[in-house]
mmCIF file of C-alpha atoms and ligand atoms in Angstrom:
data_model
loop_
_atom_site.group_PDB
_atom_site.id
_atom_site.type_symbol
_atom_site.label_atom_id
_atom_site.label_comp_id
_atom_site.label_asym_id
_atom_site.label_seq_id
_atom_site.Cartn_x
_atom_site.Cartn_y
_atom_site.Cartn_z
ATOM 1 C CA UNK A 1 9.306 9.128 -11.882
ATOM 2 C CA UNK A 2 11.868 10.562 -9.968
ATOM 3 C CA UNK A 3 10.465 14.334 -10.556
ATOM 4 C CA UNK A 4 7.340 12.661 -9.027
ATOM 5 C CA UNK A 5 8.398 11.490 -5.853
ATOM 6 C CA UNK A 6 10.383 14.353 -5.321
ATOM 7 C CA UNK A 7 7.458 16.713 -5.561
ATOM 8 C CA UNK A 8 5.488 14.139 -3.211
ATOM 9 C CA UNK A 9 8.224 14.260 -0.958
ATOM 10 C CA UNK A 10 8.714 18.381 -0.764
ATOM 11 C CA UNK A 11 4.607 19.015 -1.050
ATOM 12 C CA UNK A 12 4.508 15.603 1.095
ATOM 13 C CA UNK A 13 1.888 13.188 -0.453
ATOM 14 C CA UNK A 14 2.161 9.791 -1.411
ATOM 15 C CA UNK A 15 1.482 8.243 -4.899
ATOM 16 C CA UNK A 16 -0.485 5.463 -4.794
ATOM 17 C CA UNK A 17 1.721 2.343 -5.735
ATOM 18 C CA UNK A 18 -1.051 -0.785 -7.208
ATOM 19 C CA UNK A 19 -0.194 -4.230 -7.892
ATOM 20 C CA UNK A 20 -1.497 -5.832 -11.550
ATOM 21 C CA UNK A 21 -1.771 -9.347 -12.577
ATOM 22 C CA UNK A 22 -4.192 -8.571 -15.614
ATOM 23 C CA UNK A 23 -5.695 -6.300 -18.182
ATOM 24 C CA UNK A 24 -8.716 -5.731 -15.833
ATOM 25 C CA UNK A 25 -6.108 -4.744 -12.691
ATOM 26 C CA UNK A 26 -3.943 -2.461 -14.892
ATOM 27 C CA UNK A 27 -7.216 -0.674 -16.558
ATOM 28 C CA UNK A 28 -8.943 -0.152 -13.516
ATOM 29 C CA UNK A 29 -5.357 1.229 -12.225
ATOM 30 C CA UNK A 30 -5.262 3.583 -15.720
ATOM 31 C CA UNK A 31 -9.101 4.993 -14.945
ATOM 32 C CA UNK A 32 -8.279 5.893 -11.644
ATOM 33 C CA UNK A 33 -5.209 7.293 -12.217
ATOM 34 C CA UNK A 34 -7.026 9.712 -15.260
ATOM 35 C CA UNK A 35 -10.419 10.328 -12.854
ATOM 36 C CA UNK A 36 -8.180 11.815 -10.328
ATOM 37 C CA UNK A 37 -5.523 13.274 -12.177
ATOM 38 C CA UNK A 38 -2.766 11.943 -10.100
ATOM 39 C CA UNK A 39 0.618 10.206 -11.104
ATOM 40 C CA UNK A 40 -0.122 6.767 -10.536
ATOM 41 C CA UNK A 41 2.531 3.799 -10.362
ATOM 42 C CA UNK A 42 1.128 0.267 -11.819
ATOM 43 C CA UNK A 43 3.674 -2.786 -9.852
ATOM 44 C CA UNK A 44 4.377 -5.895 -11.491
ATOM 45 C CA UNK A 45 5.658 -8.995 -8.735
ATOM 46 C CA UNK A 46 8.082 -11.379 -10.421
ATOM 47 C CA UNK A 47 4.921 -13.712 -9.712
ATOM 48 C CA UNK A 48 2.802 -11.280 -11.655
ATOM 49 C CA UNK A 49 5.208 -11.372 -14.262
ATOM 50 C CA UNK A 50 5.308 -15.045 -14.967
ATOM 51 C CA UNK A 51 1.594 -15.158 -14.855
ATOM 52 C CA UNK A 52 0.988 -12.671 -17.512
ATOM 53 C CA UNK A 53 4.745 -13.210 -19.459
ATOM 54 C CA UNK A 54 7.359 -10.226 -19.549
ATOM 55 C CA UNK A 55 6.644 -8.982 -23.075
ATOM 56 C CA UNK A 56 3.399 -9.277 -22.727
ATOM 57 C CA UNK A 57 3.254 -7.129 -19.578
ATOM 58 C CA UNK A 58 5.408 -4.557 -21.011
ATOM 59 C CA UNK A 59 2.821 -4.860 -24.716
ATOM 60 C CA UNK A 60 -0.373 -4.702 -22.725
ATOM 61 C CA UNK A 61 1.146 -1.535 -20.184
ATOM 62 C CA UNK A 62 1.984 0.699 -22.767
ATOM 63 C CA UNK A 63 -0.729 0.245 -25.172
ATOM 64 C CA UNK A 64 -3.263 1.386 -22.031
ATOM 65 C CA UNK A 65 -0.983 3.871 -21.187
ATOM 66 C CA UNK A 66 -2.375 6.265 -24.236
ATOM 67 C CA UNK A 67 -1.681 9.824 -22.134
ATOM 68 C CA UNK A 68 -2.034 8.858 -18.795
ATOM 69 C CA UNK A 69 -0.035 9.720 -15.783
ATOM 70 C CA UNK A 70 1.260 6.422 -14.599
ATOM 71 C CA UNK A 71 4.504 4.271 -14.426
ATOM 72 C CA UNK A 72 5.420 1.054 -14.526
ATOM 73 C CA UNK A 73 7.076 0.121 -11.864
ATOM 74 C CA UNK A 74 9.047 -4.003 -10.776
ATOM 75 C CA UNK A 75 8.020 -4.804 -7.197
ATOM 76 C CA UNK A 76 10.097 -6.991 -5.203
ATOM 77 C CA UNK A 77 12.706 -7.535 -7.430
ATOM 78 C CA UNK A 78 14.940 -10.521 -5.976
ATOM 79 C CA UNK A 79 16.656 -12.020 -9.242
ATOM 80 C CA UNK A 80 19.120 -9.487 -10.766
ATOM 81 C CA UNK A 81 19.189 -10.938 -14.134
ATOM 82 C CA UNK A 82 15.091 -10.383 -14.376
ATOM 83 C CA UNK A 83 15.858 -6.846 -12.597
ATOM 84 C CA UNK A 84 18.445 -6.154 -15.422
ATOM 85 C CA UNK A 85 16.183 -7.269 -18.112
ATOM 86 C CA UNK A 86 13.325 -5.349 -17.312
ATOM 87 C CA UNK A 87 15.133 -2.094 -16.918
ATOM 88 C CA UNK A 88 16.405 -3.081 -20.820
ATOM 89 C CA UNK A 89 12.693 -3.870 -21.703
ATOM 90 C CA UNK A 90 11.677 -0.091 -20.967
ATOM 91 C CA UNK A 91 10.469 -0.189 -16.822
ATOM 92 C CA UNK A 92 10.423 2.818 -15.536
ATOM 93 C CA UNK A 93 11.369 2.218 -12.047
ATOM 94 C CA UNK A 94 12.360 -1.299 -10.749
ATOM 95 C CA UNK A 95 12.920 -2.470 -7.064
ATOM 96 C CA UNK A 96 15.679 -4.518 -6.021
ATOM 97 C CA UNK A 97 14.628 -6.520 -2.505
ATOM 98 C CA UNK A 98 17.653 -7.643 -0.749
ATOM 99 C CA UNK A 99 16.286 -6.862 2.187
ATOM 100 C CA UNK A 100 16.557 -10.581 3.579
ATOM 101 C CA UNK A 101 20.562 -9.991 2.677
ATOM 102 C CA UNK A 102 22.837 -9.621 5.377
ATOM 103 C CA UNK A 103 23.540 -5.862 5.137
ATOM 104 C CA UNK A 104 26.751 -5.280 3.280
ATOM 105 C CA UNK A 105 25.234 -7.787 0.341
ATOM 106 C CA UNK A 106 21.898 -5.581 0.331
ATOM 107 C CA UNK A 107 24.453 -2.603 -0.069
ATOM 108 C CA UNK A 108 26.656 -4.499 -2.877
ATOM 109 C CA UNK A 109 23.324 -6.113 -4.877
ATOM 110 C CA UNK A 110 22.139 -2.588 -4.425
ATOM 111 C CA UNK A 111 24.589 -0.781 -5.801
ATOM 112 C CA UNK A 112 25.147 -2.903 -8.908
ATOM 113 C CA UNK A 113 21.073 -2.858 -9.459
ATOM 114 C CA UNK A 114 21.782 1.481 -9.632
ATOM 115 C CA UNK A 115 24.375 1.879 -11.747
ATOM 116 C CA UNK A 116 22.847 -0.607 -14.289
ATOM 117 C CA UNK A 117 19.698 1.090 -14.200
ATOM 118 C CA UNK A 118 20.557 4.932 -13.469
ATOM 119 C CA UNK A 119 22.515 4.599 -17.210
ATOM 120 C CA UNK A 120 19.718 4.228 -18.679
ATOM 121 C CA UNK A 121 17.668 6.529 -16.050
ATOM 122 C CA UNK A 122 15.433 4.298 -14.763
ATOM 123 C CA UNK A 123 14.282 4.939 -11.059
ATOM 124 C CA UNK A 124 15.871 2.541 -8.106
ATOM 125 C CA UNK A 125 13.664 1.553 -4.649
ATOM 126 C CA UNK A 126 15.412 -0.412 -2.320
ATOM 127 C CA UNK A 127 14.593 -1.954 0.502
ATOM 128 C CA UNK A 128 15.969 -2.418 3.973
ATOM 129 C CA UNK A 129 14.891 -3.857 7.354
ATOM 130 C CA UNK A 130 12.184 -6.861 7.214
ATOM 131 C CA UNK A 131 8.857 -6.816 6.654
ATOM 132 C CA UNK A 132 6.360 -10.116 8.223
ATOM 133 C CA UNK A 133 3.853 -11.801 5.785
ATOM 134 C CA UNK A 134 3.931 -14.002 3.191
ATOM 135 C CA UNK A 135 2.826 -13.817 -0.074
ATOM 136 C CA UNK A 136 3.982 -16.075 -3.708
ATOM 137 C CA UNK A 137 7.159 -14.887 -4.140
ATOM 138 C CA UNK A 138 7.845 -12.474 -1.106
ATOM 139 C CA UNK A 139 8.486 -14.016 2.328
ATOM 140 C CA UNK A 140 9.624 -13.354 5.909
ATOM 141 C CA UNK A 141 8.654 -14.881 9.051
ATOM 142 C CA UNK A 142 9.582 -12.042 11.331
ATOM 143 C CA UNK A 143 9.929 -8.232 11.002
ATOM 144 C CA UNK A 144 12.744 -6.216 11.708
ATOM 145 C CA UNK A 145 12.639 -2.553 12.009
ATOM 146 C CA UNK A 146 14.733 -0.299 9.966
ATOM 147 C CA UNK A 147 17.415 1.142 11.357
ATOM 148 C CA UNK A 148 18.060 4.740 11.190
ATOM 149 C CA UNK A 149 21.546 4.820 11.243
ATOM 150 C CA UNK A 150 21.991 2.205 8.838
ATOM 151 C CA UNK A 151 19.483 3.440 6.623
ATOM 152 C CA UNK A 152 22.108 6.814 6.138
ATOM 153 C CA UNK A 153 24.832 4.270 5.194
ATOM 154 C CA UNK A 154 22.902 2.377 2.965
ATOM 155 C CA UNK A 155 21.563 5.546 1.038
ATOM 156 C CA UNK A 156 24.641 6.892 0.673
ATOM 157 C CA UNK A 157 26.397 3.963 -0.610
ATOM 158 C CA UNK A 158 24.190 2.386 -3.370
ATOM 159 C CA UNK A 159 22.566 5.720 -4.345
ATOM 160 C CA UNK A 160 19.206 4.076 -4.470
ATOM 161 C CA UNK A 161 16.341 6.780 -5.417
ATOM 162 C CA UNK A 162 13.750 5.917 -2.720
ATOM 163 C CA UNK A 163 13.864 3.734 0.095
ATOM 164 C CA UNK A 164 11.110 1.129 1.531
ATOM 165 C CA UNK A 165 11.360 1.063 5.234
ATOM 166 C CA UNK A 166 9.932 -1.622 7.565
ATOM 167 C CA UNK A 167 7.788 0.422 10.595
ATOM 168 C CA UNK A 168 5.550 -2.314 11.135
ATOM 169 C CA UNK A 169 3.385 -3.272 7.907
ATOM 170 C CA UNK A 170 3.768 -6.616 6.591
ATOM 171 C CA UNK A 171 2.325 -7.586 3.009
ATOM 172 C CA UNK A 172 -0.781 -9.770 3.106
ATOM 173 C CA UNK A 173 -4.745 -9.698 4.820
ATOM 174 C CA UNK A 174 -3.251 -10.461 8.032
ATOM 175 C CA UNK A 175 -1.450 -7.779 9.453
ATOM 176 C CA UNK A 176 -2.497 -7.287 12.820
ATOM 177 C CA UNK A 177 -3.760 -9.532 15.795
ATOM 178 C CA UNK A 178 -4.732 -6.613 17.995
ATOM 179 C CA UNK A 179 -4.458 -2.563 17.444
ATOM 180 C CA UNK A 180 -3.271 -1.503 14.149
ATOM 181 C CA UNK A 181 -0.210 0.603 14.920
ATOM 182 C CA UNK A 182 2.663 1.451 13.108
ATOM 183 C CA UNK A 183 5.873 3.133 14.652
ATOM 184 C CA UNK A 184 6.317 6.543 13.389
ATOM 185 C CA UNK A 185 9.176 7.240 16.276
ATOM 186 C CA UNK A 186 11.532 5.141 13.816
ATOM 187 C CA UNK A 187 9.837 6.737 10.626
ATOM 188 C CA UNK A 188 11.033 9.828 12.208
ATOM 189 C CA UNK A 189 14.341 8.771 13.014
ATOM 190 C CA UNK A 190 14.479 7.487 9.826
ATOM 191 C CA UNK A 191 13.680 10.660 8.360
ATOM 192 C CA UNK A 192 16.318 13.294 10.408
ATOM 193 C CA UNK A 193 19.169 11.053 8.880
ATOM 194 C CA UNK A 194 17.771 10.618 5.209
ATOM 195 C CA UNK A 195 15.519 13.611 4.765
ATOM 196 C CA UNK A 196 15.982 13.838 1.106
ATOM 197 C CA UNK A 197 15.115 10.384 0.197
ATOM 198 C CA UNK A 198 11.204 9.779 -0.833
ATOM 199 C CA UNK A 199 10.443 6.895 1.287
ATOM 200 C CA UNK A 200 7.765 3.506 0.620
ATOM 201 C CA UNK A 201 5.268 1.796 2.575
ATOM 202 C CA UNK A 202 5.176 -1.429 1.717
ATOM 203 C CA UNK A 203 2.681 -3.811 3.242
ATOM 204 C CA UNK A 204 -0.372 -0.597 3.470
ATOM 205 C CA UNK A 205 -3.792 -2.669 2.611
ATOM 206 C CA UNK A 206 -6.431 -1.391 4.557
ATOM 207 C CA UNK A 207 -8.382 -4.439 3.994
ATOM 208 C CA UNK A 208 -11.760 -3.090 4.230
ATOM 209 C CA UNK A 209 -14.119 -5.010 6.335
ATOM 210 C CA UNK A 210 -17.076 -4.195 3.998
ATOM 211 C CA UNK A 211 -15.594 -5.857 0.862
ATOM 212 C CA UNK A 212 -14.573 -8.606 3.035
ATOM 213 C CA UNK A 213 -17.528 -9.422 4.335
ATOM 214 C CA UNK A 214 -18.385 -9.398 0.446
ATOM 215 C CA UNK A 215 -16.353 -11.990 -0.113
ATOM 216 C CA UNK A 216 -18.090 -14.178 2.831
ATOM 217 C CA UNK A 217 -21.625 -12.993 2.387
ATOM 218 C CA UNK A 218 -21.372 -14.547 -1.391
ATOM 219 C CA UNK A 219 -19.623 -17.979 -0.602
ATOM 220 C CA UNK A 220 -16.264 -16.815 0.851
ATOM 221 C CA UNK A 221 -14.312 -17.562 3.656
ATOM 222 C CA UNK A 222 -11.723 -15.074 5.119
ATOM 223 C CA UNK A 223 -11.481 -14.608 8.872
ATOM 224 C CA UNK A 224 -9.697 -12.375 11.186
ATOM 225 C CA UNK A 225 -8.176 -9.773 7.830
ATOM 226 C CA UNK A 226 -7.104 -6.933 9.696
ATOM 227 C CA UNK A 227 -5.098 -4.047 7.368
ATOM 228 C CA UNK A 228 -3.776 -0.822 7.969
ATOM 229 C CA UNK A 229 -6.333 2.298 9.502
ATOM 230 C CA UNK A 230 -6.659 4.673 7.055
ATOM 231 C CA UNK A 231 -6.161 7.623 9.145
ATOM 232 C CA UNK A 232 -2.918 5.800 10.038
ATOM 233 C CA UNK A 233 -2.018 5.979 6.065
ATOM 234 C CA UNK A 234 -3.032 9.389 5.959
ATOM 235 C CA UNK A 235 -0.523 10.213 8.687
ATOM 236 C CA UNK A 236 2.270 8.396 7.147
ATOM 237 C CA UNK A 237 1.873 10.008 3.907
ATOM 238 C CA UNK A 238 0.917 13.613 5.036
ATOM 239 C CA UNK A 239 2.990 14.357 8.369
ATOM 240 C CA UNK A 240 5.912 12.295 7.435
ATOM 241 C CA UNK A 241 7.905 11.535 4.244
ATOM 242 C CA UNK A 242 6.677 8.290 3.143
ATOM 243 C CA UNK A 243 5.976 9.112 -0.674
ATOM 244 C CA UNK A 244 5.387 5.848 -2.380
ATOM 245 C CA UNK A 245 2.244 3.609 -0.709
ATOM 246 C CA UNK A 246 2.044 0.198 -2.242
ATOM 247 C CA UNK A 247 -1.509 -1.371 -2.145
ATOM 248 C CA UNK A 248 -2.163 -5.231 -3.539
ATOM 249 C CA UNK A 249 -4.376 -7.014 -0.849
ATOM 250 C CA UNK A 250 -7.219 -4.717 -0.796
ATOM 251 C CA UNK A 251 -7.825 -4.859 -4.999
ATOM 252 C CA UNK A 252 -7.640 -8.776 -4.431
ATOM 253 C CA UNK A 253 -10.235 -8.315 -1.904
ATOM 254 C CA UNK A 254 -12.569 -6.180 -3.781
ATOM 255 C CA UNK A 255 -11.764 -7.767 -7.109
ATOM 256 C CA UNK A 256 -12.762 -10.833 -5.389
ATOM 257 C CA UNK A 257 -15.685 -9.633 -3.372
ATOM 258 C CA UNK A 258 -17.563 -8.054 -6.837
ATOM 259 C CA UNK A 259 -16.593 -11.237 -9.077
ATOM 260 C CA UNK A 260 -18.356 -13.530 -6.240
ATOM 261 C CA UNK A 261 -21.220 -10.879 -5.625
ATOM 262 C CA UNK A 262 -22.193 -10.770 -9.499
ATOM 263 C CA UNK A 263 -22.268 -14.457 -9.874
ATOM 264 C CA UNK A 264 -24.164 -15.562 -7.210
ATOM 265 C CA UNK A 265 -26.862 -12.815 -8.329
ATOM 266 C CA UNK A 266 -26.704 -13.312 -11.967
ATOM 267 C CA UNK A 267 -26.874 -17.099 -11.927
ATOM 268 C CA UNK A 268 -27.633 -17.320 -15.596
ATOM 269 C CA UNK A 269 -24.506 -15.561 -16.520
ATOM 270 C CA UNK A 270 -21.730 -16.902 -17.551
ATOM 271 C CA UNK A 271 -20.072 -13.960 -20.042
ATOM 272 C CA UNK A 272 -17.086 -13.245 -18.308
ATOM 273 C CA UNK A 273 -16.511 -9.858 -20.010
ATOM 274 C CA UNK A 274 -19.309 -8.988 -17.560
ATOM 275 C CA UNK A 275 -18.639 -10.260 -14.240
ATOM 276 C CA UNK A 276 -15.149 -9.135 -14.931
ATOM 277 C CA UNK A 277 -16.069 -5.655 -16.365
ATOM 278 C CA UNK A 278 -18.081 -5.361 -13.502
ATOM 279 C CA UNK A 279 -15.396 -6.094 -10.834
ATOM 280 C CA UNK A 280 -12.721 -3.886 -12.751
ATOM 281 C CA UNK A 281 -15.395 -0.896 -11.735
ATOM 282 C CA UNK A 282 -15.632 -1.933 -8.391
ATOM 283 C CA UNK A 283 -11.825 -1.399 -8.041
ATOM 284 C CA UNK A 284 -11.856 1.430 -9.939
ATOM 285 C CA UNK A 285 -13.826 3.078 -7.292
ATOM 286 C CA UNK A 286 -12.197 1.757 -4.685
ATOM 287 C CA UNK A 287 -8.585 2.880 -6.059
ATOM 288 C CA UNK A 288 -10.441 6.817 -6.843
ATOM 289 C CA UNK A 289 -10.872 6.708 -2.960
ATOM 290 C CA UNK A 290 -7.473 5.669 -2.262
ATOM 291 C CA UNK A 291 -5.555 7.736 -4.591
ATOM 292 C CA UNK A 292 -7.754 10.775 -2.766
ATOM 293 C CA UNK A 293 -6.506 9.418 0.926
ATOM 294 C CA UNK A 294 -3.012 9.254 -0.345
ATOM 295 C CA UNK A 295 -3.052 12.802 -2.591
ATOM 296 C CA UNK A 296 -2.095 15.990 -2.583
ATOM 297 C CA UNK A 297 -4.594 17.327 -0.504
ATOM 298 C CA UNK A 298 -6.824 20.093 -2.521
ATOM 299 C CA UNK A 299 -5.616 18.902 -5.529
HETATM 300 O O1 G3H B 1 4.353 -7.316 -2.077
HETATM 301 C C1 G3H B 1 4.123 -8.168 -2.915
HETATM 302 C C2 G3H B 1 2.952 -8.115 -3.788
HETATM 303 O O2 G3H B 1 1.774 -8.111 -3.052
HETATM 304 C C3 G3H B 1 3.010 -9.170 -4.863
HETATM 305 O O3 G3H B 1 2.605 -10.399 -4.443
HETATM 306 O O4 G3H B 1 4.231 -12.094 -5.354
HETATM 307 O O5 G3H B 1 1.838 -12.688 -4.785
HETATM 308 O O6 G3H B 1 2.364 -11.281 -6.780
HETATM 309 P P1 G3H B 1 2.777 -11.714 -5.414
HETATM 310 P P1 13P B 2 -0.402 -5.433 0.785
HETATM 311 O O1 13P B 2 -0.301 -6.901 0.906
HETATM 312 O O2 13P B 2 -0.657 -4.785 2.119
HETATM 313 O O3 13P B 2 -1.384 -4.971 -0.231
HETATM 314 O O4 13P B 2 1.038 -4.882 0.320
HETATM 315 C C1 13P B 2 1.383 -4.869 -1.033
HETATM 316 C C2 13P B 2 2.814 -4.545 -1.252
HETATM 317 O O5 13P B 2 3.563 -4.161 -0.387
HETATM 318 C C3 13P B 2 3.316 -4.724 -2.628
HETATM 319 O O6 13P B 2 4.679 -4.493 -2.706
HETATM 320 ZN ZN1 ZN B 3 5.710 -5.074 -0.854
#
């Protein structure tokens, strides 16, 4: 893992970072990941986790593994103890959030997350400066930029591997009101004090207004989703350092989107191994596109 986002960082890329909640998430995460030959990192929330159970997780990712490319990775991370256990349970890479810490506990919780997970060489993101949105277990009313100069300190004291920085995302369908714009001054102040630290977007659904109106073409309701431009993405991850983007919203959306499409076409159907099969292609496709936007570029 670390390898990885060091070569995304010097040959600067981004590895596409996907949230799964299920064995029809996590395979369509797999497929991509093979299709386009590209590391791929598959996130568990602490939500995600008591959804599916921790063993079971763990059981489920590394008998789809087989030879693929792909890590798994703990998003969010807020509870040390769980943060502990899953680095013993075999994660790859975990994420400790303190981010809603005052800064000197972010730095302490930090700290104690690395050297309990750098023994046993598992890969540390941290996180600092605030990102909006809400979402089950992750939530901030306001956003707060990172700061540069703190971001130095911060490195440099915990000796976390990569760092998520807040530039203006926030997690969730609802990201914007008006233009989407992120601030890429601060991403470059960011990255003349910490230019050897792979850095992640959090918050980066694009929220695709086709699948969405999916969803209300077939029965849905969601108004006013507005995500991340993708040639915004492609600038973050191409012409700056960010290394790591993490993407959940948009394979709710299309998962969503296909599930309701099928159904109210197939009326008579009620096997779920194909309304579900069906929607795990869907977001296979969409995560083959993705993974392209976010890639090394003439890979
Ligand atoms: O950034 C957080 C992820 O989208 C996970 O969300 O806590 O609803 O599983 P969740
Ligand atoms: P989205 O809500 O934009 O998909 O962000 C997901 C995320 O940041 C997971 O950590
Ligand atoms: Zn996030």
């Amino acid at each position: 893992m670390k390898s990885e986002m060091l070569k995304a960082l010097n040959e600067h890329y981004a590895i596409g970072a996907f949230n799964f909640v299920n064995l029809e998430m996590l395979k369509a995460i797999i497929d991509a990941s093979k299709e386009t030959n590209s590391p791929t990192i598959c996130s568990v929330s602490e939500g995600a986790l008591k959804y599916m159970g921790e063993k079971e997780c763990i059981a489920m990712f590394n008998a789809c593994k087989n030879n693929a490319n792909v890590y798994l990775h703990l998003d969010h991370g807020k509870n040390l103890d769980l943060i502990k256990r899953m680095v013993d349970l075999g994660f790859d890479s975990v994420m400790i959030d303190a981010s809603d810490k005052p800064f000197d506990e972010n730095v302490k919780l930090t700290k104690e997350i690395c050297e309990y997970a750098h023994r046993k060489n598992v890969f540390v993101e941290a996180e600092l400066g605030t990102l909006a949105g809400v979402e089950d277990d992750v939530h901030s009313e306001i956003s707060k930029y990172t700061n540069p100069n703190e971001a130095k300190i911060f490195v440099e004291e915990t000796g976390c591997d990569s760092l998520a920085v807040a530039i203006g995302t926030s997690h969730g369908a609802y990201k914007f009101k008006g233009e989407s714009k992120l601030n890429f001054e601060i991403l470059s102040e960011i990255e003349k004090t910490i230019p050897n630290t792979p850095l992640v977007l959090h918050g980066a659904s694009s929220v695709p207004q086709e699948y969405v109106e999916i969803i209300n073409k077939f029965g849905g309701n969601v108004q006013g989703a507005k995500g991340v431009d993708e040639n915004t993405l492609y600038e973050a991850c191409h012409q700056h350092n960010i290394c790591k983007i993490n993407t959940d919203t948009d394979l709710r959306i299309v998962f969503t989107g296909a599930v309701r499409k099928y159904l109210v076409e197939n009326p008579k159907e009620f096997d779920i191994r194909k309304y579900l099969g069906n929607a795990k292609e869907e977001v296979t496709k969409y995560l083959i596109e993705k993974i392209n936007l976010f890639g090394k570029i003439n890979n």
